[in-house]
Amino acid sequence: MGLLDRAGARLTSHPEEAEILIVNTCSFIDTAKQESVDTILEMARHKTSGSAKRLIVAGCLVERYRDEIQKSIPEVDAVVGTGELEAILAAAGLAAPVAAPSLFNILSGNGRTPSDSGAAPGDSNHAEIRPGQESRAATHKAEIAGSRAEGDLREQQGRFRRDDWQGATHLLPTYLYDETTPRFLTTPKSSAYIKIAEGCDHPCTFCVIPNLRGKFRSRRFESVVAEAQQLVARGVQEITLIGQDTTCYGEDLGMKDGLATLLDALAGIPGLRWLRFLYAYPNRITTRLLETIAKHDNICKYLDVPLQHASPDLLKRMKRGAGADIFLKTLEKVRATVPGITLRTSFIVGFPGESAADFALLEQFIGDAKFDWLGVFNYSDEEGSGAFSLDAKVPKRTIEARKRRLMKLQQSISKRAKQQWVGRELVLLAEGESDETQLLWEGRTQFHAPEIDGKVYINDFGDLEALEPGRFYNAEITEAHEYDVVARVVSGPL
Ligand code: SF4
């Protein structure tokens, strides 16, 4: 969006007004794919009946099904994968196409766009290669390393031949943005996300994300710090660091405890009120990382650590390792080093081979661990993932029933935990009127990550006539429900 904005596009979120429609997609599990496809089809209708002249599909669905999108939805004019962000300008008609007149071209060479490598348009490394051209096969053979497993599988199954796989590049994306890349923030004015790394090298067998986002690579330390400084200068007071694998930050740059070092530097930026990171890998939660969270007042006492399961047998099949006993020790250390920390996790139910005993172990673990926030995902059987070929698939009805059981169990744990908050005075970020009723406002504490955790409803502004969205207030928690709490403003804005 930043690139489009800088190129002169006027952005709108109303599709009926748009001349160019862009659908940014997700495709890591079935429900995400379905939602993406439904949205593309909905936008395609605007193209036939509204003012839209061009429909572009971007993101992870393109990385997985580039050729299928082109073939099955002819209304789509161009596709832009996760590794070729700058191609969005040519797709939108705001810049000359980089390497070829059609965006359904095949990138040869190292799979980078010319702007990644500094190569000029027309450079032989980036020339368009038409299906069936000999150099395609040569390129393919030369560059098996870094190719995507899913494509390999589909080729083995005879579903396509690489040499005539229209429009697809078999190489993994390598793109990384930096502090000079323009950004157009859609988050409320006080909050922003910063992606500190891209891709993942873990081998989790249920996951196709490494196929879609590429190998793990960290952004330069100085680039992340510079971006955070720029955002704070623009009025951002809350920064959430994201990446598929944030706790590995810096490993590829030769840093030890890279994330802790980065947090230390960012916490020192004057004016930054809340700083957090999402998605810790369990065995990467180091003592130094925890001590860093504990040390800085402006680092939120919040840790999101997706554990996926608690049965050691199942975790082994998932190629993640560990199990309930090890996790409980880790959680004990986390809570001891960062007193009062809020913990979030997520689990997958119905992974192939999940027996009643595995599930019982997971239930027992959830009861023991007492997470503040917990998400449960149904196993999604994704081709290209390691688990796709595993036997002993669990029936859908069993998966649903297990999910319901876990959510019910967590409901009572969460309710008890939220009741402990009643009477506490906490700093609250006011977000605006509630979607549910104009009589209430919504906000978040440091224990609520943006958009994901329960809500804080504000039903009493204290002595204030009105609240301002994006400002911080002192508030007292007055009621607790299963996931949400109610608060009364005591003073502010801060
Ligand atoms: S660590 Fe996360 S992104 Fe990486 S393979 Fe495992 S589940 Fe997927």
Coordinates of C-alpha atoms and ligand atoms in Angstrom, one line a residue:
M1 CA 0.0 0.0 0.0
G2 CA 2.9 2.3 0.7
L3 CA 4.3 1.7 -2.8
L4 CA 0.9 2.3 -4.4
D5 CA 0.4 5.5 -2.3
R6 CA 3.8 6.9 -3.3
A7 CA 3.1 6.1 -6.9
G8 CA 0.0 8.3 -6.8
A9 CA -2.8 5.8 -6.2
R10 CA -5.7 6.9 -4.0
L11 CA -6.5 4.1 -1.7
T12 CA -10.1 3.2 -0.8
S13 CA -11.6 0.3 1.2
H14 CA -14.9 0.5 -0.8
P15 CA -14.7 -1.8 -3.7
E16 CA -17.6 -0.2 -5.5
E17 CA -15.5 3.0 -5.8
A18 CA -12.2 1.4 -7.0
E19 CA -10.8 1.2 -10.4
I20 CA -8.3 -1.4 -9.4
L21 CA -9.1 -4.1 -6.9
I22 CA -6.4 -5.8 -5.0
V23 CA -7.1 -8.9 -2.9
N24 CA -4.3 -9.7 -0.5
T25 CA -4.6 -13.4 0.3
C26 CA -3.7 -16.1 2.9
S27 CA -3.5 -19.8 2.2
F28 CA -1.9 -21.6 5.1
I29 CA -5.0 -23.6 6.0
D30 CA -8.3 -24.6 4.3
T31 CA -10.4 -21.9 5.9
A32 CA -8.0 -19.2 4.9
K33 CA -7.9 -20.4 1.3
Q34 CA -11.7 -20.5 1.2
E35 CA -12.0 -17.0 2.5
S36 CA -9.4 -15.8 0.0
V37 CA -11.1 -17.4 -2.9
D38 CA -14.6 -16.2 -1.8
T39 CA -13.2 -12.6 -1.6
I40 CA -11.6 -12.9 -5.1
L41 CA -14.9 -14.1 -6.5
E42 CA -16.8 -11.3 -4.8
M43 CA -14.4 -8.7 -6.2
A44 CA -14.6 -10.3 -9.6
R45 CA -18.3 -9.4 -9.6
H46 CA -17.4 -5.7 -9.0
K47 CA -15.3 -5.9 -12.1
T48 CA -18.2 -7.1 -14.2
S49 CA -20.8 -4.8 -12.7
G50 CA -19.0 -1.9 -11.1
S51 CA -16.3 0.7 -12.0
A52 CA -13.4 -1.7 -11.5
K53 CA -11.2 -2.3 -14.5
R54 CA -8.5 -4.4 -13.1
L55 CA -8.4 -7.2 -10.5
I56 CA -5.1 -8.2 -8.8
V57 CA -4.5 -11.1 -6.5
A58 CA -1.6 -10.8 -4.1
G59 CA 0.0 -12.8 -1.3
C60 CA 0.3 -16.3 -0.1
L61 CA -2.5 -17.9 -2.3
V62 CA -0.4 -16.7 -5.3
E63 CA 2.7 -18.5 -3.9
R64 CA 0.7 -21.7 -3.7
Y65 CA -1.7 -21.7 -6.6
R66 CA -0.4 -19.1 -9.1
D67 CA -1.2 -21.2 -12.1
E68 CA -4.6 -22.3 -10.8
I69 CA -5.8 -18.7 -10.1
Q70 CA -4.9 -17.7 -13.6
K71 CA -6.7 -20.6 -15.1
S72 CA -9.8 -20.8 -13.0
I73 CA -10.7 -17.1 -12.5
P74 CA -10.2 -15.3 -15.8
E75 CA -11.3 -12.0 -14.3
V76 CA -8.0 -11.9 -12.5
D77 CA -5.6 -9.6 -14.5
A78 CA -2.4 -10.1 -12.5
V79 CA -1.0 -11.9 -9.6
V80 CA 1.8 -10.7 -7.2
G81 CA 3.5 -13.2 -4.9
T82 CA 5.0 -12.5 -1.5
G83 CA 8.5 -12.3 -3.0
E84 CA 7.8 -9.7 -5.7
L85 CA 6.0 -6.8 -3.8
E86 CA 7.3 -4.1 -6.1
A87 CA 5.6 -5.8 -9.1
I88 CA 2.3 -4.4 -7.6
L89 CA 3.1 -1.1 -9.4
A90 CA 3.2 -2.7 -12.8
A91 CA 0.2 -4.9 -12.0
A92 CA -1.7 -1.7 -11.1
G93 CA -0.5 0.0 -14.3
L94 CA 1.4 2.6 -12.3
A95 CA 4.8 1.5 -13.6
A96 CA 6.2 -0.1 -16.6
P97 CA 6.3 -3.9 -16.4
V98 CA 9.8 -4.8 -15.1
A99 CA 10.7 -7.8 -17.2
A100 CA 7.8 -8.6 -19.5
P101 CA 4.5 -7.2 -20.7
S102 CA 2.5 -9.8 -18.8
L103 CA 2.7 -10.4 -15.1
F104 CA 2.0 -14.0 -15.6
N105 CA 5.6 -14.4 -16.6
I106 CA 8.1 -16.8 -15.2
L107 CA 11.1 -15.3 -13.4
S108 CA 14.2 -17.1 -14.3
G109 CA 17.7 -16.6 -12.9
N110 CA 17.9 -16.3 -9.1
G111 CA 14.2 -15.6 -8.7
R112 CA 14.7 -12.1 -7.5
T113 CA 13.1 -9.1 -9.0
P114 CA 15.6 -6.7 -10.7
S115 CA 15.2 -4.2 -7.9
D116 CA 16.4 -6.8 -5.4
S117 CA 19.6 -7.4 -7.3
G118 CA 20.1 -4.0 -8.9
A119 CA 19.9 -5.7 -12.3
A120 CA 18.6 -3.6 -15.1
P121 CA 15.3 -4.5 -16.9
G122 CA 16.1 -6.8 -19.8
D123 CA 19.1 -8.3 -17.9
S124 CA 19.4 -11.8 -19.1
N125 CA 19.0 -13.1 -15.6
H126 CA 15.5 -11.7 -15.5
A127 CA 14.3 -12.0 -19.1
E128 CA 10.9 -13.5 -19.5
I129 CA 11.0 -17.2 -20.4
R130 CA 8.1 -18.6 -22.2
P131 CA 6.8 -22.1 -21.2
G132 CA 8.8 -24.8 -22.9
Q133 CA 11.9 -22.8 -23.5
E134 CA 15.1 -24.8 -22.9
S135 CA 16.7 -22.4 -20.5
R136 CA 13.8 -23.0 -18.1
A137 CA 14.8 -26.6 -17.6
A138 CA 18.4 -25.6 -17.2
T139 CA 17.5 -23.0 -14.6
H140 CA 15.4 -25.5 -12.8
K141 CA 18.2 -28.1 -12.6
A142 CA 20.7 -25.5 -11.5
E143 CA 18.5 -24.2 -8.7
I144 CA 16.9 -27.1 -7.0
A145 CA 18.1 -25.7 -3.7
G146 CA 15.5 -23.3 -2.5
S147 CA 12.7 -24.8 -4.5
R148 CA 9.4 -25.5 -2.9
A149 CA 8.4 -28.9 -1.7
E150 CA 4.8 -28.5 -2.7
G151 CA 5.6 -27.8 -6.3
D152 CA 7.9 -30.9 -6.3
L153 CA 5.0 -33.0 -5.0
R154 CA 2.5 -31.7 -7.5
E155 CA 5.0 -32.4 -10.3
Q156 CA 5.6 -35.9 -9.1
Q157 CA 1.9 -36.5 -9.1
G158 CA 1.8 -35.5 -12.7
R159 CA -0.4 -32.4 -12.1
F160 CA 1.9 -30.2 -14.0
R161 CA 5.3 -30.1 -15.7
R162 CA 7.6 -27.4 -14.5
D163 CA 8.5 -26.5 -18.1
D164 CA 4.9 -25.6 -18.9
W165 CA 3.7 -24.5 -15.5
Q166 CA 2.2 -21.2 -16.7
G167 CA 3.3 -18.2 -14.7
A168 CA 4.8 -20.0 -11.8
T169 CA 8.2 -19.6 -10.3
H170 CA 9.4 -22.6 -8.4
L171 CA 11.8 -20.6 -6.2
L172 CA 11.1 -19.5 -2.7
P173 CA 10.6 -15.8 -2.1
T174 CA 13.6 -13.8 -0.9
Y175 CA 12.0 -10.4 -0.4
L176 CA 12.6 -8.3 2.7
Y177 CA 11.5 -4.7 3.1
D178 CA 13.6 -2.1 4.9
E179 CA 13.2 1.3 6.6
T180 CA 13.2 3.1 3.2
T181 CA 10.2 1.1 1.9
P182 CA 7.2 3.3 2.0
R183 CA 4.4 2.1 4.4
F184 CA 0.8 3.1 4.5
L185 CA -0.5 2.3 8.0
T186 CA -4.0 0.9 8.4
T187 CA -3.7 0.4 12.1
P188 CA -5.0 3.0 14.6
K189 CA -2.6 6.0 14.7
S190 CA -0.9 5.0 17.9
S191 CA -0.1 1.4 16.9
A192 CA 2.0 -0.3 14.3
Y193 CA 3.5 -3.7 13.4
I194 CA 7.1 -4.1 12.4
K195 CA 8.1 -7.3 10.6
I196 CA 11.6 -8.1 11.8
A197 CA 12.2 -11.3 9.9
E198 CA 10.6 -13.3 7.1
G199 CA 10.4 -17.0 6.4
C200 CA 11.0 -20.0 8.6
D201 CA 13.5 -22.9 8.7
H202 CA 11.7 -25.0 11.2
P203 CA 10.4 -28.4 9.8
C204 CA 7.0 -28.5 11.5
T205 CA 5.1 -31.2 9.5
F206 CA 1.7 -29.6 9.6
C207 CA 2.9 -26.3 8.2
V208 CA 3.3 -25.0 4.6
I209 CA 4.4 -21.5 5.7
P210 CA 8.1 -22.1 4.8
N211 CA 6.9 -23.0 1.3
L212 CA 5.0 -19.7 1.0
R213 CA 7.4 -17.3 2.8
G214 CA 10.8 -18.8 2.0
K215 CA 13.8 -19.4 4.1
F216 CA 14.4 -17.5 7.4
R217 CA 16.1 -14.2 7.0
S218 CA 16.3 -11.3 9.4
R219 CA 16.1 -7.7 8.6
R220 CA 19.2 -5.7 9.4
F221 CA 19.3 -4.6 13.1
E222 CA 19.8 -0.9 12.1
S223 CA 17.0 -1.0 9.7
V224 CA 14.5 -2.2 12.3
V225 CA 15.7 0.4 14.8
A226 CA 15.5 3.2 12.2
E227 CA 11.9 2.1 11.2
A228 CA 10.8 2.1 14.9
Q229 CA 12.3 5.6 15.4
Q230 CA 10.5 6.8 12.3
L231 CA 7.2 5.4 13.5
V232 CA 7.5 6.8 17.0
A233 CA 8.3 10.2 15.4
R234 CA 5.0 9.9 13.5
G235 CA 3.1 9.4 16.7
V236 CA 3.1 5.6 17.1
Q237 CA 3.3 4.6 20.8
E238 CA 2.8 0.9 20.5
I239 CA 4.9 -1.4 18.4
T240 CA 4.3 -5.1 17.8
L241 CA 7.2 -7.0 16.3
I242 CA 6.2 -9.8 14.1
G243 CA 7.6 -12.5 11.9
Q244 CA 7.1 -16.2 11.4
D245 CA 9.9 -16.9 13.8
T246 CA 10.7 -13.8 15.8
T247 CA 12.7 -15.6 18.5
C248 CA 15.3 -16.7 15.8
Y249 CA 15.9 -13.0 15.0
G250 CA 19.5 -12.3 14.2
E251 CA 20.7 -16.0 14.1
D252 CA 21.4 -15.6 10.3
L253 CA 23.3 -12.3 11.0
G254 CA 25.6 -14.1 13.5
M255 CA 23.9 -12.5 16.5
K256 CA 23.4 -14.4 19.8
D257 CA 20.2 -13.5 21.6
G258 CA 19.4 -11.2 18.7
L259 CA 15.8 -10.6 19.7
A260 CA 16.8 -9.6 23.3
T261 CA 19.4 -7.2 21.9
L262 CA 16.8 -5.7 19.5
L263 CA 14.3 -5.3 22.3
D264 CA 16.9 -3.6 24.4
A265 CA 17.6 -1.1 21.7
L266 CA 13.9 -0.4 20.8
A267 CA 12.9 -0.1 24.5
G268 CA 15.3 2.9 24.7
I269 CA 13.3 4.9 22.1
P270 CA 11.8 7.9 23.9
G271 CA 8.0 8.0 23.5
L272 CA 7.5 4.3 22.8
R273 CA 5.0 3.3 25.5
W274 CA 4.4 -0.4 24.6
L275 CA 6.6 -2.9 22.8
R276 CA 5.9 -6.6 22.3
F277 CA 6.8 -9.4 20.0
L278 CA 4.6 -12.2 18.8
Y279 CA 5.2 -15.9 18.3
A280 CA 8.0 -17.3 20.4
Y281 CA 9.3 -20.7 19.5
P282 CA 9.3 -22.6 22.8
N283 CA 12.9 -23.7 22.9
R284 CA 14.1 -20.2 21.9
I285 CA 12.9 -18.5 25.1
T286 CA 16.2 -17.8 26.6
T287 CA 17.0 -16.4 30.1
R288 CA 18.3 -13.2 28.5
L289 CA 15.1 -12.7 26.5
L290 CA 13.0 -13.1 29.7
E291 CA 15.3 -10.8 31.7
T292 CA 15.0 -8.2 28.9
I293 CA 11.2 -8.4 29.1
A294 CA 11.3 -8.0 32.8
K295 CA 13.9 -5.2 32.8
H296 CA 12.0 -2.6 30.7
D297 CA 8.8 -1.0 31.8
N298 CA 7.7 -0.4 28.2
I299 CA 8.1 -4.0 27.1
C300 CA 4.7 -5.6 27.6
K301 CA 4.6 -8.4 30.1
Y302 CA 3.1 -10.6 27.4
L303 CA 4.3 -13.8 25.7
D304 CA 2.6 -15.6 22.8
V305 CA 4.2 -19.0 22.5
P306 CA 2.3 -21.4 20.2
L307 CA 3.0 -24.9 21.6
Q308 CA 0.8 -26.8 19.1
H309 CA 0.4 -29.9 21.4
A310 CA 1.5 -31.4 24.7
S311 CA 1.9 -35.1 23.9
P312 CA 5.6 -35.9 23.3
D313 CA 4.7 -38.6 20.7
L314 CA 2.6 -36.2 18.7
L315 CA 5.1 -33.4 19.0
K316 CA 7.7 -35.8 17.6
R317 CA 5.4 -36.5 14.6
M318 CA 5.0 -32.8 14.2
K319 CA 8.8 -32.5 14.2
R320 CA 8.7 -30.0 17.0
G321 CA 9.8 -32.1 20.0
A322 CA 9.4 -31.5 23.8
G323 CA 6.2 -32.2 25.6
A324 CA 4.1 -31.3 28.6
D325 CA 6.8 -31.8 31.3
I326 CA 9.3 -29.6 29.5
F327 CA 6.7 -27.0 28.6
L328 CA 5.6 -26.8 32.3
K329 CA 9.2 -26.2 33.3
T330 CA 9.5 -23.5 30.7
L331 CA 6.3 -21.8 31.8
E332 CA 7.5 -21.9 35.4
K333 CA 10.7 -20.2 34.5
V334 CA 8.9 -17.6 32.4
R335 CA 6.5 -16.7 35.3
A336 CA 9.3 -16.6 37.8
T337 CA 11.5 -14.3 35.7
V338 CA 8.7 -12.0 34.6
P339 CA 6.2 -11.9 37.4
G340 CA 2.6 -11.2 36.3
I341 CA 3.3 -12.1 32.7
T342 CA 0.3 -12.9 30.5
L343 CA 0.7 -16.0 28.4
R344 CA -1.0 -16.9 25.1
T345 CA -0.7 -20.2 23.2
S346 CA -2.4 -22.1 20.5
F347 CA -2.9 -25.8 19.9
I348 CA -3.8 -28.0 16.9
V349 CA -6.3 -30.7 17.5
G350 CA -6.7 -33.7 15.2
F351 CA -3.2 -34.0 13.9
P352 CA -2.8 -37.5 12.2
G353 CA -2.4 -40.2 14.8
E354 CA -3.8 -38.1 17.7
S355 CA -5.1 -40.8 20.0
A356 CA -7.6 -40.4 22.9
A357 CA -4.6 -40.7 25.2
D358 CA -2.7 -37.9 23.4
F359 CA -5.8 -35.7 23.6
A360 CA -6.3 -36.5 27.3
L361 CA -2.7 -35.5 27.9
L362 CA -3.3 -32.2 26.2
E363 CA -6.4 -31.5 28.3
Q364 CA -4.5 -32.3 31.5
F365 CA -1.7 -29.9 30.3
I366 CA -4.1 -27.1 29.6
G367 CA -5.6 -27.5 33.1
D368 CA -2.1 -27.4 34.7
A369 CA -0.6 -24.6 32.6
K370 CA -3.5 -22.1 33.0
F371 CA -2.9 -19.9 30.0
D372 CA -4.5 -16.5 30.0
W373 CA -5.3 -16.7 26.3
L374 CA -5.6 -19.8 24.2
G375 CA -6.5 -20.6 20.6
V376 CA -7.4 -24.0 19.2
F377 CA -7.0 -24.8 15.5
N378 CA -8.4 -27.8 13.7
Y379 CA -5.8 -29.8 11.8
S380 CA -5.9 -28.9 8.2
D381 CA -4.5 -31.5 5.8
E382 CA -2.3 -29.4 3.4
E383 CA -0.6 -30.9 0.4
G384 CA 3.0 -30.0 0.4
S385 CA 3.2 -30.4 4.2
G386 CA 5.1 -33.3 5.8
A387 CA 1.9 -34.5 7.5
F388 CA -0.1 -34.8 4.3
S389 CA 1.3 -38.3 3.7
L390 CA 0.9 -39.5 7.3
D391 CA -1.7 -42.1 7.9
A392 CA -4.2 -42.4 10.8
K393 CA -6.0 -39.2 9.9
V394 CA -8.5 -38.2 12.6
P395 CA -12.2 -37.9 11.4
K396 CA -13.6 -34.3 11.1
R397 CA -16.3 -34.9 13.7
T398 CA -13.8 -36.0 16.3
I399 CA -11.6 -32.9 15.5
E400 CA -14.6 -30.6 16.1
A401 CA -15.6 -32.4 19.3
R402 CA -12.1 -32.1 20.6
K403 CA -11.9 -28.4 19.8
R404 CA -15.2 -27.8 21.6
R405 CA -13.9 -29.6 24.7
L406 CA -10.7 -27.6 24.8
M407 CA -12.5 -24.3 24.4
K408 CA -15.0 -25.2 27.2
L409 CA -12.1 -26.1 29.5
Q410 CA -10.3 -22.9 28.7
Q411 CA -13.4 -20.8 29.2
S412 CA -13.5 -21.7 32.9
I413 CA -9.8 -21.2 33.3
S414 CA -10.0 -17.8 31.6
K415 CA -13.0 -16.7 33.7
R416 CA -11.2 -17.5 37.0
A417 CA -8.0 -15.6 35.7
K418 CA -10.0 -12.5 34.6
Q419 CA -11.7 -12.4 38.0
Q420 CA -8.3 -11.8 39.6
W421 CA -8.1 -8.6 37.6
V422 CA -11.1 -7.0 39.2
G423 CA -10.1 -4.0 41.4
R424 CA -6.7 -3.6 39.6
E425 CA -5.8 -0.3 38.1
L426 CA -4.1 -0.7 34.8
V427 CA -3.0 1.5 31.9
L428 CA -5.5 1.3 29.1
L429 CA -5.2 2.3 25.4
A430 CA -8.6 3.6 24.3
E431 CA -9.4 2.3 20.9
G432 CA -12.9 3.8 20.1
E433 CA -16.6 3.1 20.3
S434 CA -17.5 -0.5 20.6
D435 CA -18.7 -2.3 17.4
E436 CA -21.4 -3.8 19.5
T437 CA -23.0 -0.7 21.0
Q438 CA -22.4 3.1 21.0
L439 CA -22.8 3.0 24.8
L440 CA -19.5 1.3 25.3
W441 CA -15.9 2.0 24.3
E442 CA -13.2 -0.6 23.8
G443 CA -9.6 -0.6 24.8
R444 CA -6.6 -2.8 25.6
T445 CA -4.1 -3.2 28.4
Q446 CA -0.6 -4.4 27.9
F447 CA -2.0 -7.9 28.5
H448 CA -4.0 -7.7 25.2
A449 CA -2.2 -7.9 21.9
P450 CA -4.0 -6.0 19.1
E451 CA -6.9 -7.7 17.5
I452 CA -6.5 -11.1 19.0
D453 CA -7.2 -11.3 22.7
G454 CA -10.4 -10.6 24.7
K455 CA -11.7 -7.1 25.0
V456 CA -11.8 -4.4 27.6
Y457 CA -15.2 -2.6 27.6
I458 CA -15.2 0.9 29.0
N459 CA -18.6 1.8 30.5
D460 CA -17.6 4.8 32.7
F461 CA -15.4 7.7 31.6
G462 CA -14.9 8.9 35.3
D463 CA -14.6 12.7 35.3
L464 CA -13.9 12.9 31.6
E465 CA -16.6 14.0 29.1
A466 CA -15.1 12.0 26.3
L467 CA -12.2 9.7 25.5
E468 CA -9.8 10.1 22.6
P469 CA -9.0 7.0 20.5
G470 CA -5.3 6.2 20.5
R471 CA -4.7 7.9 24.0
F472 CA -3.7 6.1 27.2
Y473 CA -5.7 6.3 30.5
N474 CA -5.5 4.9 34.0
A475 CA -8.5 2.6 34.4
E476 CA -9.9 0.2 37.1
I477 CA -11.2 -3.2 36.1
T478 CA -14.7 -3.4 37.6
E479 CA -16.1 -6.7 36.2
A480 CA -14.9 -9.9 34.6
H481 CA -16.6 -12.2 32.1
E482 CA -15.2 -15.3 30.4
Y483 CA -12.8 -13.5 28.1
D484 CA -13.7 -9.8 28.4
V485 CA -13.5 -7.4 31.2
V486 CA -15.2 -4.0 32.0
A487 CA -13.3 -0.9 33.1
R488 CA -13.8 2.5 34.5
V489 CA -11.5 5.4 33.6
V490 CA -9.8 6.8 36.6
S491 CA -7.5 9.5 35.1
G492 CA -5.8 10.6 31.9
P493 CA -5.0 11.0 29.2
L494 CA -1.5 10.1 30.1
Ligands
SF4_1 S1 7.8 -22.6 13.4 FE1 5.7 -21.8 12.7 S2 6.0 -21.0 10.6 FE2 7.8 -22.3 11.1 S3 7.3 -24.3 10.3 FE3 6.7 -24.3 12.4 S4 4.5 -23.7 12.5 FE4 5.3 -23.2 10.5

